[in-house]
Short mmCIF file of C-alpha atoms in Angstrom, two decimals:
data_model
loop_
_atom_site.label_atom_id
_atom_site.label_comp_id
_atom_site.label_asym_id
_atom_site.label_seq_id
_atom_site.Cartn_x
_atom_site.Cartn_y
_atom_site.Cartn_z
CA MET S 1399 -17.52 28.01 8.85
CA SER S 1400 -16.93 24.92 6.74
CA ALA S 1401 -19.79 22.99 5.21
CA PRO S 1402 -20.75 19.69 6.88
CA ILE S 1403 -19.19 16.59 5.38
CA ARG S 1404 -21.53 14.36 3.44
CA LYS S 1405 -21.40 10.80 4.75
CA ARG S 1406 -19.19 8.69 2.52
CA ARG S 1407 -20.39 5.18 1.76
CA VAL S 1408 -17.34 2.92 1.66
CA VAL S 1409 -16.71 -0.49 0.13
CA LEU S 1410 -13.81 -2.07 2.02
CA LEU S 1411 -11.83 -4.70 0.11
CA GLY S 1412 -9.45 -6.52 2.45
CA SER S 1413 -11.40 -5.97 5.66
CA THR S 1414 -9.75 -8.66 7.79
CA GLY S 1415 -6.17 -7.42 7.35
CA SER S 1416 -4.46 -4.75 9.43
CA ILE S 1417 -5.55 -1.87 7.17
CA GLY S 1418 -9.08 -3.20 7.01
CA CYS S 1419 -9.36 -3.48 10.78
CA SER S 1420 -8.00 0.06 11.20
CA THR S 1421 -10.52 1.32 8.65
CA LEU S 1422 -13.37 -0.21 10.64
CA LYS S 1423 -11.99 1.45 13.77
CA VAL S 1424 -12.01 4.84 12.02
CA ALA S 1425 -15.57 4.25 10.82
CA ARG S 1426 -16.71 3.45 14.36
CA GLU S 1427 -15.20 6.76 15.56
CA LEU S 1428 -16.90 8.76 12.77
CA PRO S 1429 -20.40 7.32 12.23
CA GLU S 1430 -21.70 10.64 10.91
CA GLN S 1431 -19.03 10.81 8.21
CA ILE S 1432 -18.27 7.22 7.21
CA GLU S 1433 -20.57 4.29 6.52
CA ILE S 1434 -19.16 0.87 5.61
CA ILE S 1435 -21.59 -0.69 3.13
CA ALA S 1436 -19.68 -3.78 1.94
CA LEU S 1437 -16.77 -5.95 3.10
CA ALA S 1438 -14.46 -8.37 1.31
CA ALA S 1439 -11.84 -10.81 2.56
CA SER S 1440 -9.68 -13.56 1.14
CA GLY S 1441 -10.59 -16.50 3.37
CA ASN S 1442 -10.90 -15.51 7.03
CA VAL S 1443 -14.54 -16.53 7.31
CA GLU S 1444 -14.97 -16.09 11.06
CA LYS S 1445 -13.51 -12.60 11.17
CA LEU S 1446 -15.41 -11.48 8.07
CA ALA S 1447 -18.69 -12.73 9.54
CA THR S 1448 -18.04 -10.90 12.82
CA GLN S 1449 -17.30 -7.69 10.94
CA ALA S 1450 -20.42 -8.08 8.82
CA ARG S 1451 -22.62 -8.49 11.88
CA GLU S 1452 -21.00 -5.50 13.63
CA THR S 1453 -21.35 -3.16 10.63
CA GLY S 1454 -24.71 -4.42 9.41
CA VAL S 1455 -23.57 -4.61 5.78
CA ARG S 1456 -25.75 -6.40 3.26
CA HIS S 1457 -22.94 -7.35 0.88
CA VAL S 1458 -19.78 -9.37 1.55
CA ALA S 1459 -17.27 -10.92 -0.83
CA LEU S 1460 -15.10 -13.97 -0.25
CA TYR S 1461 -12.16 -14.50 -2.58
CA ASP S 1462 -11.84 -18.17 -1.59
CA ALA S 1463 -15.09 -19.54 -3.00
CA THR S 1464 -14.55 -22.95 -1.37
CA LYS S 1465 -15.47 -21.43 2.00
CA GLU S 1466 -18.88 -20.10 0.94
CA SER S 1467 -20.92 -22.60 2.96
CA ALA S 1468 -18.90 -21.92 6.10
CA LEU S 1469 -19.50 -18.18 5.71
CA ARG S 1470 -23.18 -18.64 4.89
CA ALA S 1471 -23.71 -20.47 8.18
CA LEU S 1472 -22.37 -17.47 10.11
CA LEU S 1473 -24.31 -14.69 8.38
CA PRO S 1474 -27.90 -13.44 8.50
CA ALA S 1475 -29.97 -14.70 5.58
CA ASP S 1476 -30.34 -11.24 4.05
CA VAL S 1477 -26.58 -10.74 3.57
CA GLN S 1478 -25.58 -11.42 -0.03
CA ILE S 1479 -22.31 -13.29 -0.59
CA HIS S 1480 -20.20 -12.51 -3.66
CA LEU S 1481 -17.47 -14.96 -4.65
CA GLY S 1482 -14.02 -14.93 -6.20
CA ALA S 1483 -12.49 -12.23 -8.35
CA GLU S 1484 -15.90 -11.50 -9.85
CA GLY S 1485 -17.28 -10.96 -6.37
CA LEU S 1486 -14.65 -8.33 -5.59
CA ALA S 1487 -15.54 -6.49 -8.80
CA GLU S 1488 -19.26 -6.69 -7.98
CA LEU S 1489 -18.66 -5.01 -4.63
CA ALA S 1490 -16.40 -2.39 -6.21
CA THR S 1491 -19.21 -1.33 -8.54
CA LEU S 1492 -22.13 -1.23 -6.10
CA ALA S 1493 -24.41 1.62 -7.16
CA GLU S 1494 -24.72 3.00 -3.63
CA ALA S 1495 -20.93 3.22 -3.04
CA ASP S 1496 -19.06 6.54 -3.05
CA ILE S 1497 -15.54 5.25 -2.53
CA VAL S 1498 -13.76 1.90 -2.68
CA LEU S 1499 -10.84 1.31 -0.32
CA VAL S 1500 -8.55 -1.39 -1.71
CA ALA S 1501 -6.49 -2.98 1.07
CA ILE S 1502 -5.86 -6.36 -0.58
CA VAL S 1503 -2.25 -7.49 -0.31
CA GLY S 1504 -0.78 -8.54 -3.64
CA THR S 1505 -2.16 -8.26 -7.15
CA ALA S 1506 -5.74 -9.42 -6.54
CA GLY S 1507 -6.86 -5.81 -6.07
CA LEU S 1508 -6.01 -4.71 -9.61
CA HIS S 1509 -9.18 -5.80 -11.41
CA PRO S 1510 -11.63 -4.56 -8.75
CA ALA S 1511 -9.74 -1.24 -8.66
CA LEU S 1512 -10.20 -0.80 -12.40
CA ALA S 1513 -13.84 -1.86 -12.11
CA ALA S 1514 -14.42 0.77 -9.41
CA ILE S 1515 -12.85 3.49 -11.55
CA GLU S 1516 -14.92 2.48 -14.58
CA ALA S 1517 -18.02 2.71 -12.38
CA GLY S 1518 -17.05 6.26 -11.39
CA LYS S 1519 -16.08 5.48 -7.78
CA ASP S 1520 -13.29 7.33 -6.01
CA LEU S 1521 -10.48 4.95 -5.09
CA ALA S 1522 -8.60 4.89 -1.78
CA ILE S 1523 -5.45 2.87 -2.40
CA ALA S 1524 -3.69 0.92 0.33
CA SER S 1525 -2.38 -1.83 -1.97
CA LYS S 1526 0.96 -0.72 -3.41
CA GLU S 1527 0.94 -3.46 -6.00
CA ILE S 1528 -1.92 -1.86 -7.95
CA LEU S 1529 0.08 1.20 -8.94
CA VAL S 1530 3.41 -0.61 -9.15
CA MET S 1531 2.05 -3.10 -11.68
CA ALA S 1532 -0.28 -0.86 -13.61
CA GLY S 1533 0.24 2.74 -12.55
CA GLU S 1534 0.00 4.06 -16.09
CA ILE S 1535 -3.24 2.19 -16.69
CA ILE S 1536 -4.82 3.13 -13.35
CA THR S 1537 -3.97 6.83 -13.53
CA ALA S 1538 -5.11 7.14 -17.15
CA ALA S 1539 -8.42 5.44 -16.33
CA ALA S 1540 -8.96 7.67 -13.29
CA GLU S 1541 -8.26 10.81 -15.31
CA LYS S 1542 -10.62 9.69 -18.06
CA ARG S 1543 -13.46 8.98 -15.60
CA GLY S 1544 -12.73 12.01 -13.41
CA VAL S 1545 -12.35 10.02 -10.19
CA LYS S 1546 -9.99 10.72 -7.30
CA LEU S 1547 -7.08 8.48 -6.35
CA LEU S 1548 -6.61 8.91 -2.60
CA PRO S 1549 -3.48 7.38 -1.05
CA VAL S 1550 -3.83 5.42 2.19
CA ASP S 1551 -0.17 4.45 2.69
CA SER S 1552 1.15 6.74 5.41
CA GLU S 1553 4.01 7.95 3.21
CA HIS S 1554 1.90 8.82 0.19
CA ASN S 1555 -0.86 10.25 2.31
CA ALA S 1556 1.76 12.52 3.90
CA ILE S 1557 2.93 13.71 0.48
CA PHE S 1558 -0.70 14.19 -0.58
CA GLN S 1559 -1.19 16.46 2.43
CA CYS S 1560 2.05 18.38 1.85
CA LEU S 1561 1.16 18.96 -1.81
CA ASP S 1562 -2.29 20.31 -0.98
CA GLY S 1563 -2.68 23.48 -3.02
CA HIS S 1564 0.39 22.79 -5.17
CA ARG S 1565 0.44 21.35 -8.65
CA GLY S 1566 3.50 19.23 -7.98
CA GLY S 1567 5.17 20.03 -11.30
CA GLU S 1568 8.65 21.19 -12.22
CA THR S 1569 7.87 24.81 -11.34
CA GLU S 1570 7.15 24.10 -7.68
CA VAL S 1571 8.42 20.70 -6.53
CA THR S 1572 12.05 19.60 -6.49
CA ARG S 1573 11.80 16.26 -4.68
CA LEU S 1574 9.46 13.87 -2.95
CA ILE S 1575 11.22 12.42 0.10
CA LEU S 1576 9.83 9.15 1.42
CA THR S 1577 10.80 8.29 4.97
CA ALA S 1578 11.72 4.75 5.99
CA SER S 1579 12.09 3.39 9.50
CA GLY S 1580 15.02 1.30 8.32
CA GLY S 1581 13.30 -1.84 9.56
CA PRO S 1582 14.64 -4.23 12.22
CA PHE S 1583 18.07 -4.50 10.55
CA ARG S 1584 18.91 -0.82 10.14
CA THR S 1585 22.10 -1.17 12.19
CA LEU S 1586 22.80 -4.86 11.59
CA PRO S 1587 26.40 -5.42 10.38
CA ALA S 1588 26.55 -6.38 6.72
CA ASP S 1589 28.21 -9.74 7.47
CA GLN S 1590 25.21 -10.80 9.57
CA ILE S 1591 22.48 -10.08 7.00
CA ALA S 1592 22.84 -13.52 5.42
CA HIS S 1593 21.90 -15.12 8.75
CA VAL S 1594 18.65 -13.22 9.36
CA THR S 1595 15.79 -15.50 10.47
CA LEU S 1596 12.08 -15.26 9.71
CA ALA S 1597 11.29 -14.49 13.35
CA GLN S 1598 13.74 -11.59 13.33
CA ALA S 1599 12.36 -10.21 10.05
CA LEU S 1600 8.83 -10.20 11.46
CA LYS S 1601 9.75 -7.89 14.37
CA HIS S 1602 9.26 -4.39 13.02
CA PRO S 1603 10.48 -1.66 15.39
CA THR S 1604 7.65 0.86 14.95
CA TRP S 1605 4.68 -0.49 12.94
CA GLU S 1606 2.29 -3.42 13.38
CA MET S 1607 1.55 -4.84 9.93
CA GLY S 1608 0.83 -8.08 8.14
CA PRO S 1609 3.70 -10.54 7.56
CA LYS S 1610 4.30 -9.74 3.87
CA ILE S 1611 4.54 -5.99 4.41
CA THR S 1612 6.66 -6.49 7.53
CA ILE S 1613 9.20 -8.55 5.62
CA ASP S 1614 9.14 -6.01 2.78
CA SER S 1615 9.99 -3.36 5.36
CA ALA S 1616 12.91 -5.45 6.58
CA THR S 1617 14.33 -5.79 3.04
CA LEU S 1618 13.32 -2.20 2.08
CA PHE S 1619 11.29 -3.60 -0.83
CA ASN S 1620 8.33 -1.86 0.80
CA LYS S 1621 10.05 1.48 0.25
CA GLY S 1622 11.01 0.50 -3.27
CA LEU S 1623 7.39 -0.26 -4.09
CA GLU S 1624 6.43 3.09 -2.59
CA MET S 1625 8.91 4.92 -4.83
CA ILE S 1626 7.23 3.52 -7.95
CA GLU S 1627 3.77 4.15 -6.48
CA ALA S 1628 4.66 7.80 -5.78
CA ARG S 1629 5.81 8.24 -9.36
CA TRP S 1630 2.27 7.53 -10.57
CA LEU S 1631 0.25 9.07 -7.78
CA PHE S 1632 1.95 12.44 -8.06
CA GLY S 1633 3.21 12.55 -11.64
CA ILE S 1634 6.83 12.96 -10.53
CA GLY S 1635 9.77 11.35 -12.33
CA MET S 1636 11.65 8.61 -10.49
CA GLU S 1637 14.80 10.75 -10.53
CA ARG S 1638 13.03 13.17 -8.16
CA ILE S 1639 11.89 10.57 -5.63
CA ASP S 1640 14.29 9.91 -2.76
CA VAL S 1641 14.31 7.91 0.47
CA VAL S 1642 15.70 8.92 3.85
CA VAL S 1643 15.84 6.66 6.91
CA HIS S 1644 13.96 8.12 9.89
CA PRO S 1645 13.91 5.54 12.72
CA GLN S 1646 11.21 7.23 14.83
CA SER S 1647 8.58 7.02 12.02
CA ILE S 1648 7.03 10.31 13.15
CA ILE S 1649 7.65 12.26 9.95
CA HIS S 1650 5.82 10.18 7.37
CA SER S 1651 7.27 11.87 4.29
CA MET S 1652 8.31 15.27 2.96
CA VAL S 1653 8.14 17.48 -0.11
CA GLU S 1654 11.02 19.74 -1.12
CA PHE S 1655 10.03 22.81 -3.11
CA THR S 1656 12.03 24.85 -5.59
CA ASP S 1657 12.56 27.67 -3.10
CA GLY S 1658 14.40 25.27 -0.78
CA SER S 1659 11.50 24.87 1.65
CA VAL S 1660 10.58 21.40 2.88
CA LEU S 1661 7.11 20.53 4.13
CA ALA S 1662 6.67 17.46 6.33
CA GLN S 1663 3.65 15.67 7.77
CA LEU S 1664 3.96 14.34 11.33
CA SER S 1665 1.71 12.09 13.38
CA ARG S 1666 1.82 9.08 15.67
CA THR S 1667 2.59 5.68 14.13
CA ASP S 1668 -1.05 4.76 13.67
CA MET S 1669 -2.52 3.90 10.27
CA CYS S 1670 -5.84 5.37 11.38
CA PHE S 1671 -4.43 8.83 10.60
CA PRO S 1672 -3.97 8.37 6.83
CA ILE S 1673 -7.09 6.22 6.55
CA GLN S 1674 -9.22 8.91 8.18
CA TYR S 1675 -7.78 11.66 6.00
CA ALA S 1676 -8.31 9.66 2.80
CA LEU S 1677 -11.94 8.93 3.68
CA THR S 1678 -12.85 12.46 4.87
CA TRP S 1679 -10.78 14.48 2.39
CA PRO S 1680 -10.89 17.37 1.51
CA GLN S 1681 -11.90 18.25 5.07
CA ARG S 1682 -10.33 17.35 8.40
CA VAL S 1683 -12.50 15.83 11.08
CA LYS S 1684 -11.98 15.39 14.78
CA GLY S 1685 -12.10 11.70 15.58
CA GLY S 1686 -10.52 9.52 18.24
CA LEU S 1687 -6.89 10.10 17.25
CA ARG S 1688 -4.42 11.63 19.69
CA PRO S 1689 -2.09 14.42 18.57
CA LEU S 1690 1.66 14.32 19.06
CA ASP S 1691 3.30 15.27 22.33
CA LEU S 1692 6.20 17.13 20.74
CA PRO S 1693 8.36 17.57 23.88
CA ALA S 1694 8.07 13.84 24.57
CA LEU S 1695 9.60 13.00 21.18
CA ALA S 1696 13.00 14.22 22.40
CA LYS S 1697 14.64 13.86 18.97
CA LEU S 1698 14.02 13.07 15.31
CA GLU S 1699 16.88 11.34 13.47
CA PHE S 1700 17.70 10.98 9.78
CA GLU S 1701 20.29 8.96 7.88
CA ALA S 1702 20.97 7.75 4.37
CA PRO S 1703 19.81 4.25 3.38
CA ARG S 1704 22.41 1.47 3.12
CA PHE S 1705 21.99 0.99 -0.62
CA ALA S 1706 24.71 -1.64 -0.99
CA ASP S 1707 23.52 -3.79 1.91
CA PHE S 1708 19.80 -3.40 1.08
CA PRO S 1709 19.66 -3.26 -2.75
CA ALA S 1710 15.86 -3.16 -3.04
CA LEU S 1711 15.90 0.63 -3.50
CA ASN S 1712 18.31 0.44 -6.44
CA LEU S 1713 16.23 -2.34 -8.02
CA ALA S 1714 13.10 -0.22 -7.57
CA ARG S 1715 14.68 2.84 -9.15
CA ARG S 1716 15.81 0.73 -12.09
CA ALA S 1717 12.31 -0.70 -12.51
CA GLY S 1718 10.68 2.73 -12.26
CA LEU S 1719 13.10 4.44 -14.66
CA THR S 1720 12.82 1.61 -17.20
CA GLY S 1721 9.04 1.41 -16.90
CA GLY S 1722 6.96 -0.75 -19.18
CA THR S 1723 6.51 -4.25 -17.80
CA LEU S 1724 9.58 -4.20 -15.54
CA PRO S 1725 7.78 -2.83 -12.43
CA ALA S 1726 5.29 -5.70 -12.66
CA VAL S 1727 8.21 -8.15 -12.73
CA PHE S 1728 9.85 -6.38 -9.78
CA ASN S 1729 6.64 -6.70 -7.75
CA ALA S 1730 5.69 -10.27 -8.69
CA ALA S 1731 9.16 -11.73 -8.21
CA ASN S 1732 9.33 -10.13 -4.78
CA GLU S 1733 5.99 -11.68 -3.76
CA VAL S 1734 7.25 -15.14 -4.74
CA ALA S 1735 10.58 -14.59 -3.02
CA VAL S 1736 8.94 -13.42 0.20
CA ASP S 1737 6.69 -16.49 0.22
CA ALA S 1738 9.78 -18.67 -0.25
CA PHE S 1739 11.59 -16.93 2.61
CA ARG S 1740 8.57 -17.43 4.86
CA ALA S 1741 8.59 -21.13 3.89
CA GLU S 1742 12.34 -21.27 4.67
CA LYS S 1743 13.16 -22.13 1.06
CA LEU S 1744 15.18 -18.97 0.50
CA PRO S 1745 17.66 -17.10 2.74
CA PHE S 1746 17.03 -13.44 3.52
CA PRO S 1747 19.46 -12.02 0.91
CA GLY S 1748 17.96 -14.46 -1.58
CA ILE S 1749 14.90 -12.21 -1.79
CA TRP S 1750 16.94 -9.46 -3.48
CA GLN S 1751 18.88 -11.97 -5.55
CA CYS S 1752 15.72 -13.65 -6.83
CA VAL S 1753 14.15 -10.35 -7.88
CA ALA S 1754 17.35 -9.16 -9.56
CA ALA S 1755 17.60 -12.42 -11.49
CA ALA S 1756 14.02 -12.11 -12.75
CA MET S 1757 14.56 -8.48 -13.77
CA ASP S 1758 17.79 -9.36 -15.58
CA ALA S 1759 16.05 -12.15 -17.53
CA HIS S 1760 13.01 -10.11 -18.52
CA HIS S 1761 12.53 -8.67 -22.00
CA VAL S 1762 10.78 -5.39 -21.23
CA GLN S 1763 7.74 -4.30 -23.19
CA PRO S 1764 7.86 -0.49 -23.11
CA SER S 1765 4.15 0.02 -23.81
CA VAL S 1766 1.71 -1.66 -21.47
CA ASP S 1767 -1.91 -2.63 -21.41
CA LEU S 1768 -3.70 -4.83 -18.89
CA ASP S 1769 -2.92 -8.02 -20.81
CA SER S 1770 0.81 -7.30 -21.01
CA VAL S 1771 0.95 -6.42 -17.31
CA VAL S 1772 -0.84 -9.64 -16.32
CA ALA S 1773 1.43 -11.64 -18.65
CA ALA S 1774 4.56 -10.05 -17.16
CA ASP S 1775 3.28 -10.76 -13.66
CA ARG S 1776 2.69 -14.43 -14.54
CA TRP S 1777 6.08 -14.73 -16.26
CA ALA S 1778 7.86 -13.24 -13.26
CA ARG S 1779 6.18 -15.64 -10.84
CA GLU S 1780 7.14 -18.64 -12.95
CA THR S 1781 10.70 -17.36 -13.40
CA ALA S 1782 11.14 -16.64 -9.70
CA ALA S 1783 9.75 -20.06 -8.77
CA THR S 1784 12.19 -21.73 -11.17
CA TYR S 1785 15.08 -19.74 -9.67
CA ILE S 1786 14.11 -20.82 -6.13
CA ALA S 1787 13.62 -24.46 -7.12
CA ALA S 1788 17.11 -24.54 -8.63
CA LEU S 1789 18.57 -23.61 -5.24
CA ALA S 1790 17.05 -26.63 -3.49
#
């Protein structure tokens, strides 16, 4: 008989986004195992206030400090408001916290993630950018402090489950195989890709996600980011990380072992599955999630990615193999390009072209520290913006 799980006290950074809302749903289903003790959001004051009242937290953080008075008017007087980047770090280091779940889209989660590690908190990572930009720094800090890095992305959580009990080194693991739905344009003829609209790119066939991640899934940049993230989470070289298109999104990823066996993790397309496992690991807990109806699946399909038509995967492999500051450039230029596409300042293929141009122009620093990563991120944003402006 397994020992009862000690309740985990969770700081949730990015509570108003899709991952944050799913995390709160999981916490409601498992009140004996999970307690949300602090919430942070970028600027959605109304939603953050509603969540704070529902959870009864006494600490909230608001990245957009200009909205403090609006938030204050919606909260009980005993709720403390933390502001800006400093506020995120203050929540990440709360003495009473056991684990910090970082679900902030973009690079704003990097500093609070490092602060949480330095404070000895386990880190549940839903923000790909943290490990893409600074994987070497994050993993070294976690090892030094003896804290756990628990993946929340469905793909990495699947690999984490498949590797349970295995070291993941050369003697056991041959490949990590990330699955990709293929996005809304999996079968779109190559000559039509240039005419893709924003509305079309925001219609993902299997997942409900925020706009940035949805567009990244359409370009396959999302999978490229995940390749680099997996390299750091599992200590596996980029040459042993592959992608296979699996339109049903039921198998979330696989591990191939040296004996030829492949282990896969399957579940419904619901982010509550990986969130729950990350927050209750190393045990499994019965919550409100429904298991698969295997006969109803009918079939599971697999196909190779269209590397030439969707070059994000090749750009990601190049960034991961080169290392140094190039992954930070890959990530930052993509963020700028996606924003430009959403603002109709860049055509759909222009996202890849903008990132490739920034990578080509970058002088890579092979050894990184936090300052060099931040500098590369800033340089890439400026370079990408200049590239886009020149197209106008």
